[in-house]
CSV table of C-alpha atoms in Angstrom, one decimal:
chain,number,residue,atom,x,y,z
A,1,MET,CA,-95.6,-134.2,234.9
A,2,LYS,CA,-96.5,-130.5,234.3
A,3,ARG,CA,-92.9,-129.9,233.1
A,4,THR,CA,-93.1,-132.8,230.7
A,5,ILE,CA,-96.4,-131.5,229.3
A,6,ALA,CA,-95.0,-128.0,229.0
A,7,THR,CA,-91.9,-129.3,227.2
A,8,LEU,CA,-94.1,-131.3,224.8
A,9,LEU,CA,-96.3,-128.3,224.0
A,10,ILE,CA,-93.2,-126.1,223.4
A,11,ALA,CA,-91.8,-128.7,221.0
A,12,ILE,CA,-95.2,-129.0,219.2
A,13,GLY,CA,-95.4,-125.2,219.0
A,14,MET,CA,-91.8,-125.0,217.5
A,15,ILE,CA,-92.6,-127.7,214.9
A,16,ALA,CA,-95.8,-126.0,214.0
A,17,ALA,CA,-94.0,-122.7,213.6
A,18,ILE,CA,-91.3,-124.2,211.4
A,19,ILE,CA,-94.0,-125.8,209.2
A,20,ILE,CA,-95.9,-122.5,208.9
A,21,LEU,CA,-92.7,-120.6,208.1
A,22,LYS,CA,-91.6,-123.2,205.6
A,23,ASN,CA,-94.9,-123.0,203.7
A,24,ALA,CA,-95.1,-119.2,203.8
A,25,TYR,CA,-91.5,-118.2,203.1
A,26,SER,CA,-89.7,-121.2,201.4
A,27,CYS,CA,-90.1,-119.4,198.0
A,28,GLU,CA,-87.7,-116.7,199.3
A,29,ILE,CA,-84.9,-119.2,199.7
A,30,PRO,CA,-83.6,-120.1,196.2
A,31,ILE,CA,-82.9,-123.7,195.4
A,32,GLY,CA,-79.5,-123.7,193.7
A,33,SER,CA,-79.8,-121.9,190.4
A,34,ARG,CA,-82.9,-123.6,188.9
A,35,GLY,CA,-85.8,-122.3,190.9
A,36,ILE,CA,-88.4,-119.6,190.3
A,37,LYS,CA,-86.7,-117.0,192.6
A,38,ALA,CA,-83.3,-117.5,191.0
A,39,ALA,CA,-85.0,-117.1,187.6
A,40,ILE,CA,-86.6,-113.8,188.7
A,41,ASP,CA,-83.3,-112.6,190.2
A,42,SER,CA,-81.7,-113.1,186.8
A,43,GLY,CA,-83.6,-110.2,185.4
A,44,ASN,CA,-84.8,-110.0,181.8
A,45,LEU,CA,-84.3,-113.1,179.8
A,46,ASP,CA,-84.3,-114.1,176.1
A,47,LEU,CA,-85.2,-117.7,176.9
A,48,LEU,CA,-86.9,-119.2,179.9
A,49,PHE,CA,-87.3,-122.9,179.9
A,50,ILE,CA,-90.0,-124.4,182.1
A,51,GLY,CA,-90.2,-128.2,182.3
A,52,SER,CA,-89.2,-131.4,184.1
A,53,SER,CA,-86.1,-133.5,184.6
A,54,SER,CA,-86.0,-134.2,180.9
A,55,PHE,CA,-85.3,-130.5,180.3
A,56,ARG,CA,-82.8,-130.5,183.1
A,57,SER,CA,-80.9,-133.5,181.7
A,58,ASN,CA,-81.3,-132.8,178.0
A,59,ILE,CA,-80.6,-129.1,177.6
A,60,ASP,CA,-77.0,-128.0,178.3
A,61,MET,CA,-77.3,-124.7,180.1
A,62,GLU,CA,-73.7,-123.8,179.8
A,63,MET,CA,-74.0,-123.9,176.0
A,64,MET,CA,-77.2,-121.9,176.3
A,65,ASP,CA,-75.6,-119.3,178.4
A,66,GLU,CA,-72.8,-118.9,175.9
A,67,ALA,CA,-75.2,-118.7,173.0
A,68,TYR,CA,-77.5,-116.2,174.6
A,69,GLN,CA,-75.0,-114.1,176.6
A,70,GLY,CA,-76.3,-115.4,180.0
A,71,LYS,CA,-79.9,-114.5,179.1
A,72,ALA,CA,-81.2,-118.1,179.2
A,73,PHE,CA,-82.5,-119.9,182.3
A,74,ILE,CA,-84.2,-123.2,183.1
A,75,ILE,CA,-86.8,-124.0,185.8
A,76,ALA,CA,-86.9,-127.8,185.7
A,77,TYR,CA,-88.7,-129.0,188.8
A,78,GLY,CA,-92.1,-129.5,187.2
A,79,GLY,CA,-92.0,-133.3,187.6
A,80,ASN,CA,-93.8,-134.2,184.4
A,81,GLN,CA,-96.9,-132.3,185.5
A,82,LEU,CA,-98.6,-129.8,183.2
A,83,VAL,CA,-100.6,-128.6,186.2
A,84,THR,CA,-97.3,-127.5,187.8
A,85,SER,CA,-96.1,-125.8,184.6
A,86,GLN,CA,-99.2,-123.7,184.7
A,87,ILE,CA,-98.8,-122.7,188.3
A,88,GLN,CA,-95.1,-122.0,187.7
A,89,TYR,CA,-96.0,-119.6,184.9
A,90,GLU,CA,-98.6,-117.9,187.2
A,91,GLU,CA,-95.9,-117.5,189.8
A,92,ILE,CA,-93.6,-115.8,187.3
A,93,CYS,CA,-96.4,-113.5,186.2
A,94,THR,CA,-97.2,-112.6,189.8
A,95,ARG,CA,-93.8,-112.3,191.3
A,96,SER,CA,-91.6,-111.0,188.5
A,97,GLU,CA,-91.5,-107.6,186.9
A,98,HIS,CA,-89.0,-108.7,184.2
A,99,GLN,CA,-89.6,-109.4,180.5
A,100,TYR,CA,-89.2,-112.9,178.9
A,101,LYS,CA,-88.7,-112.7,175.2
A,102,GLN,CA,-89.8,-116.3,174.9
A,103,ILE,CA,-90.9,-119.0,177.3
A,104,VAL,CA,-90.2,-122.6,176.2
A,105,PHE,CA,-92.5,-125.2,177.8
A,106,GLU,CA,-91.9,-128.9,177.7
A,107,LEU,CA,-93.8,-131.0,175.1
A,108,ASP,CA,-93.7,-134.5,176.6
A,109,PRO,CA,-96.7,-136.4,175.3
A,110,LEU,CA,-96.9,-138.5,178.3
A,111,MET,CA,-97.5,-135.5,180.5
A,112,LEU,CA,-101.1,-135.7,179.3
A,113,THR,CA,-101.4,-139.1,181.0
A,114,GLU,CA,-99.7,-138.4,184.4
A,115,ASP,CA,-101.9,-138.6,187.5
A,116,VAL,CA,-101.7,-135.3,189.4
A,117,ASP,CA,-99.2,-136.1,192.1
A,118,ILE,CA,-96.1,-134.9,193.9
A,119,THR,CA,-93.5,-136.2,191.4
A,120,ASP,CA,-90.9,-133.6,192.5
A,121,SER,CA,-91.4,-132.0,195.9
A,122,ARG,CA,-89.0,-129.2,195.1
A,123,ILE,CA,-91.8,-127.5,193.1
A,124,ILE,CA,-93.7,-127.0,196.4
A,125,TRP,CA,-90.7,-125.4,198.1
A,126,ASP,CA,-90.4,-123.0,195.1
A,127,LEU,CA,-94.0,-121.7,195.3
A,128,SER,CA,-95.3,-118.8,197.3
A,129,TRP,CA,-98.1,-119.6,199.7
A,130,ASN,CA,-100.6,-118.4,197.1
A,131,GLY,CA,-99.0,-120.7,194.6
A,132,LYS,CA,-99.1,-123.6,197.0
A,133,GLN,CA,-102.8,-123.1,197.5
A,134,LYS,CA,-103.4,-122.9,193.7
A,135,LEU,CA,-101.5,-126.1,193.0
A,136,TRP,CA,-103.3,-127.8,195.9
A,137,SER,CA,-106.6,-126.9,194.4
A,138,LYS,CA,-105.5,-128.9,191.3
A,139,PHE,CA,-104.9,-131.9,193.5
A,140,GLN,CA,-108.4,-131.5,195.0
A,141,GLU,CA,-110.0,-131.1,191.5
A,142,SER,CA,-108.3,-134.4,190.4
A,143,ASN,CA,-109.2,-136.2,193.7
A,144,SER,CA,-105.5,-136.6,194.6
A,145,ALA,CA,-105.8,-134.8,197.9
A,146,ASP,CA,-105.9,-137.7,200.3
A,147,LEU,CA,-104.6,-137.6,203.8
A,148,SER,CA,-101.1,-139.0,203.0
A,149,THR,CA,-100.7,-136.5,200.1
A,150,THR,CA,-101.9,-133.6,202.3
A,151,TYR,CA,-99.3,-134.5,205.0
A,152,GLU,CA,-96.5,-134.8,202.4
A,153,TYR,CA,-97.5,-131.6,200.6
A,154,PHE,CA,-97.8,-129.3,203.6
A,155,VAL,CA,-95.5,-130.9,206.2
A,156,THR,CA,-92.7,-133.1,204.9
A,157,SER,CA,-92.0,-131.7,201.4
A,158,GLY,CA,-88.9,-129.5,201.4
A,159,MET,CA,-88.2,-130.2,205.1
A,160,ASP,CA,-85.0,-132.0,204.2
A,161,ASP,CA,-83.9,-129.0,202.0
A,162,LEU,CA,-84.6,-126.7,204.9
A,163,ILE,CA,-82.5,-128.7,207.3
A,164,THR,CA,-79.6,-129.3,205.0
A,165,TYR,CA,-79.7,-126.1,203.0
A,166,PRO,CA,-76.1,-124.9,203.8
A,167,ILE,CA,-74.7,-128.2,202.6
A,168,THR,CA,-77.1,-129.1,199.7
A,169,ASN,CA,-77.5,-125.7,198.1
A,170,PRO,CA,-73.9,-125.5,196.8
A,171,ILE,CA,-74.4,-129.0,195.4
A,172,TYR,CA,-77.6,-127.9,193.6
A,173,LYS,CA,-75.7,-124.9,192.1
A,174,ALA,CA,-72.9,-127.2,190.9
A,175,ARG,CA,-75.4,-129.4,189.3
A,176,TYR,CA,-77.0,-126.6,187.2
A,177,TYR,CA,-74.5,-127.1,184.3
A,178,LYS,CA,-74.3,-130.9,184.7
A,179,GLY,CA,-77.9,-132.0,183.9
A,180,ALA,CA,-78.7,-132.5,187.6
A,181,LYS,CA,-75.5,-134.5,188.2
A,182,THR,CA,-72.4,-133.5,190.1
A,183,GLY,CA,-70.2,-135.0,187.4
A,184,GLU,CA,-70.5,-136.2,183.8
A,185,THR,CA,-73.4,-138.4,182.9
A,186,PRO,CA,-72.3,-141.6,181.0
A,187,SER,CA,-74.4,-143.7,178.7
A,188,SER,CA,-76.0,-146.7,180.2
A,189,GLY,CA,-75.0,-148.7,177.1
A,190,ARG,CA,-76.9,-150.4,174.3
A,191,ASP,CA,-77.6,-153.6,176.3
A,192,TYR,CA,-79.4,-151.7,179.1
A,193,LEU,CA,-81.3,-149.3,176.8
A,194,GLU,CA,-82.5,-152.1,174.5
A,195,SER,CA,-83.7,-154.2,177.4
A,196,GLU,CA,-85.0,-151.5,179.8
A,197,PRO,CA,-88.7,-152.4,180.5
A,198,PHE,CA,-91.5,-149.9,180.0
A,199,ASP,CA,-95.2,-150.4,179.5
A,200,LEU,CA,-97.5,-147.6,178.2
A,201,SER,CA,-100.5,-149.9,177.6
A,202,ASP,CA,-102.6,-148.5,180.5
A,203,LYS,CA,-102.0,-144.8,179.7
A,204,ARG,CA,-105.0,-142.5,179.4
A,205,THR,CA,-105.6,-138.8,179.1
A,206,ILE,CA,-105.9,-137.1,182.5
A,207,ASP,CA,-108.5,-134.3,182.3
A,208,SER,CA,-106.6,-132.1,184.8
A,209,GLN,CA,-103.5,-132.2,182.8
A,210,GLU,CA,-105.2,-131.4,179.5
A,211,ARG,CA,-107.2,-128.6,181.1
A,212,ALA,CA,-104.0,-127.2,182.6
A,213,LEU,CA,-102.4,-127.2,179.2
A,214,ARG,CA,-105.3,-125.3,177.6
A,215,GLU,CA,-105.4,-122.8,180.5
A,216,LEU,CA,-101.7,-122.2,180.3
A,217,ILE,CA,-101.9,-121.4,176.6
A,218,LEU,CA,-104.8,-119.0,177.1
A,219,GLN,CA,-103.0,-117.3,180.0
A,220,CYS,CA,-100.0,-116.7,177.8
A,221,GLN,CA,-102.1,-115.5,174.9
A,222,GLU,CA,-103.9,-113.0,177.2
A,223,ASN,CA,-100.5,-111.8,178.5
A,224,ASN,CA,-99.1,-111.5,174.9
A,225,GLN,CA,-96.3,-113.7,176.1
A,226,SER,CA,-94.4,-115.4,173.3
A,227,ILE,CA,-94.2,-119.1,173.9
A,228,LEU,CA,-92.9,-122.3,172.3
A,229,PHE,CA,-93.3,-125.9,173.2
A,230,LEU,CA,-90.3,-128.2,172.9
A,231,GLU,CA,-90.1,-132.0,172.7
A,232,THR,CA,-86.6,-133.2,173.6
A,233,PRO,CA,-85.5,-136.6,172.2
A,234,HIS,CA,-86.3,-140.0,173.8
A,235,TYR,CA,-84.5,-143.2,173.0
A,236,HIS,CA,-85.9,-144.7,169.9
A,237,ARG,CA,-87.7,-147.6,171.6
A,238,LEU,CA,-89.9,-145.2,173.6
A,239,PHE,CA,-90.2,-142.6,170.8
A,240,GLU,CA,-91.4,-145.3,168.3
A,241,ASP,CA,-94.0,-146.8,170.7
A,242,PRO,CA,-97.5,-146.5,169.3
A,243,VAL,CA,-98.9,-145.2,172.5
A,244,TYR,CA,-96.2,-142.5,172.8
A,245,GLN,CA,-97.0,-141.5,169.2
A,246,LYS,CA,-100.7,-141.4,169.9
A,247,TYR,CA,-100.3,-138.9,172.7
A,248,ARG,CA,-97.7,-136.9,170.8
A,249,LYS,CA,-100.3,-136.3,168.1
A,250,ALA,CA,-102.9,-135.4,170.8
A,251,PHE,CA,-100.6,-132.9,172.3
A,252,CYS,CA,-99.7,-131.3,168.9
A,253,ASP,CA,-103.4,-131.2,168.0
A,254,ILE,CA,-104.1,-129.0,171.0
A,255,LEU,CA,-101.2,-126.7,170.2
A,256,ASP,CA,-102.4,-126.5,166.6
A,257,GLU,CA,-105.9,-125.7,167.8
A,258,TYR,CA,-104.5,-122.5,169.4
A,259,GLU,CA,-101.8,-121.9,166.7
A,260,ILE,CA,-99.0,-122.4,169.2
A,261,PRO,CA,-95.5,-123.1,167.7
A,262,TYR,CA,-93.6,-126.1,168.7
A,263,ILE,CA,-90.3,-127.9,168.0
A,264,LEU,CA,-90.6,-131.7,167.8
A,265,SER,CA,-87.6,-133.9,168.6
A,266,ASP,CA,-87.2,-134.9,164.9
A,267,MET,CA,-87.1,-131.3,163.8
A,268,VAL,CA,-83.6,-131.1,165.4
A,269,ALA,CA,-80.6,-133.0,164.0
A,270,PHE,CA,-80.0,-135.8,166.4
A,271,ASP,CA,-79.8,-139.6,166.4
A,272,PRO,CA,-82.2,-141.2,168.9
A,273,GLN,CA,-80.9,-144.6,168.1
A,274,ASN,CA,-77.4,-143.9,169.3
A,275,PRO,CA,-77.1,-145.5,172.8
A,276,ASP,CA,-74.1,-143.3,173.5
A,277,TYR,CA,-76.4,-140.3,173.7
A,278,PHE,CA,-78.7,-141.7,176.5
A,279,GLU,CA,-78.7,-142.5,180.2
A,280,ASP,CA,-82.2,-144.0,180.0
A,281,MET,CA,-85.3,-143.7,177.8
A,282,GLY,CA,-85.8,-140.0,178.4
A,283,HIS,CA,-82.6,-138.6,179.8
A,284,MET,CA,-79.4,-138.0,178.0
A,285,SER,CA,-75.8,-138.6,178.7
A,286,THR,CA,-73.4,-135.7,178.7
A,287,THR,CA,-72.4,-136.4,175.1
A,288,GLY,CA,-76.0,-136.6,174.0
A,289,ARG,CA,-77.0,-133.4,175.8
A,290,GLU,CA,-74.1,-131.4,174.2
A,291,GLU,CA,-74.8,-132.8,170.7
A,292,TYR,CA,-78.5,-132.1,171.0
A,293,THR,CA,-78.2,-128.6,172.5
A,294,GLU,CA,-75.7,-127.5,169.8
A,295,ASN,CA,-78.2,-128.4,167.1
A,296,LEU,CA,-81.2,-127.1,169.1
A,297,ILE,CA,-79.6,-123.6,169.3
A,298,GLN,CA,-79.4,-123.5,165.5
A,299,VAL,CA,-83.1,-124.3,165.2
A,300,LEU,CA,-84.1,-121.8,167.8
A,301,ASP,CA,-82.0,-119.1,166.0
A,302,GLN,CA,-83.7,-120.1,162.7
A,303,ASN,CA,-87.1,-119.7,164.3
A,304,GLU,CA,-86.3,-116.3,165.6
A,305,THR,CA,-85.0,-115.2,162.2
A,306,GLN,CA,-88.3,-116.4,160.5
A,307,GLU,CA,-90.4,-114.5,163.0
């Protein structure tokens, strides 16, 4: 009986140690090529993109690397959360000594309507312990810190990456230039895109997300950090939805209030009605990503020339 109890206590102690080490040091183990540590390890950058899976799927980083001589990087584990974009920026400021000529944040109008939640657990892996605490405070402020979320946030999130790291990390690296896929991303076809259901009727502004956006802008201004917000294209059915347009205007109104520059999707030559360009409402096929990125680079270059 004593031996069983001792074995059980040792097992509990080992599990607790793994959880503590994961929370304290996971940020030192880079996730493929897209994480904060990998960005910092890349040195000074001309362009640093910070956003969600839409950035990951819609911006072709191979083309960006070629255009900017390897001085472009993307951190795309934000999970449609402005609160995480803010914390990611704080992490860059705290942990990096390098210079970022311009940081490009995602302008997705529906980010203003997202409940504060763990929409991509890899962001938690990527944060220092201090960053994890700051992000957790955002969950508490928005009343999202229930017992289930607490357990996922501090215990289970990233545990699969920790266990499978030697196998999964090379896969993550291979996906860096494939829009989060290991191969080419085909279009889902017109029939699917024209019938894919979505409902924005219950959307409302989440105070925590709007507050995070304003705080992010003020932090960048205080740091004299050049920033730009970028809206990547959505399939026309979503883009033309009145609710989407309502929050698009609300997002832009906030940026205008602080005189922050932005590039909207219709400022870049691209056809959002072409089903060949999309996998779903907000994520592009390989063909769409390449077409959009080629034209985006031209707009980015024009903006730099004007400045």
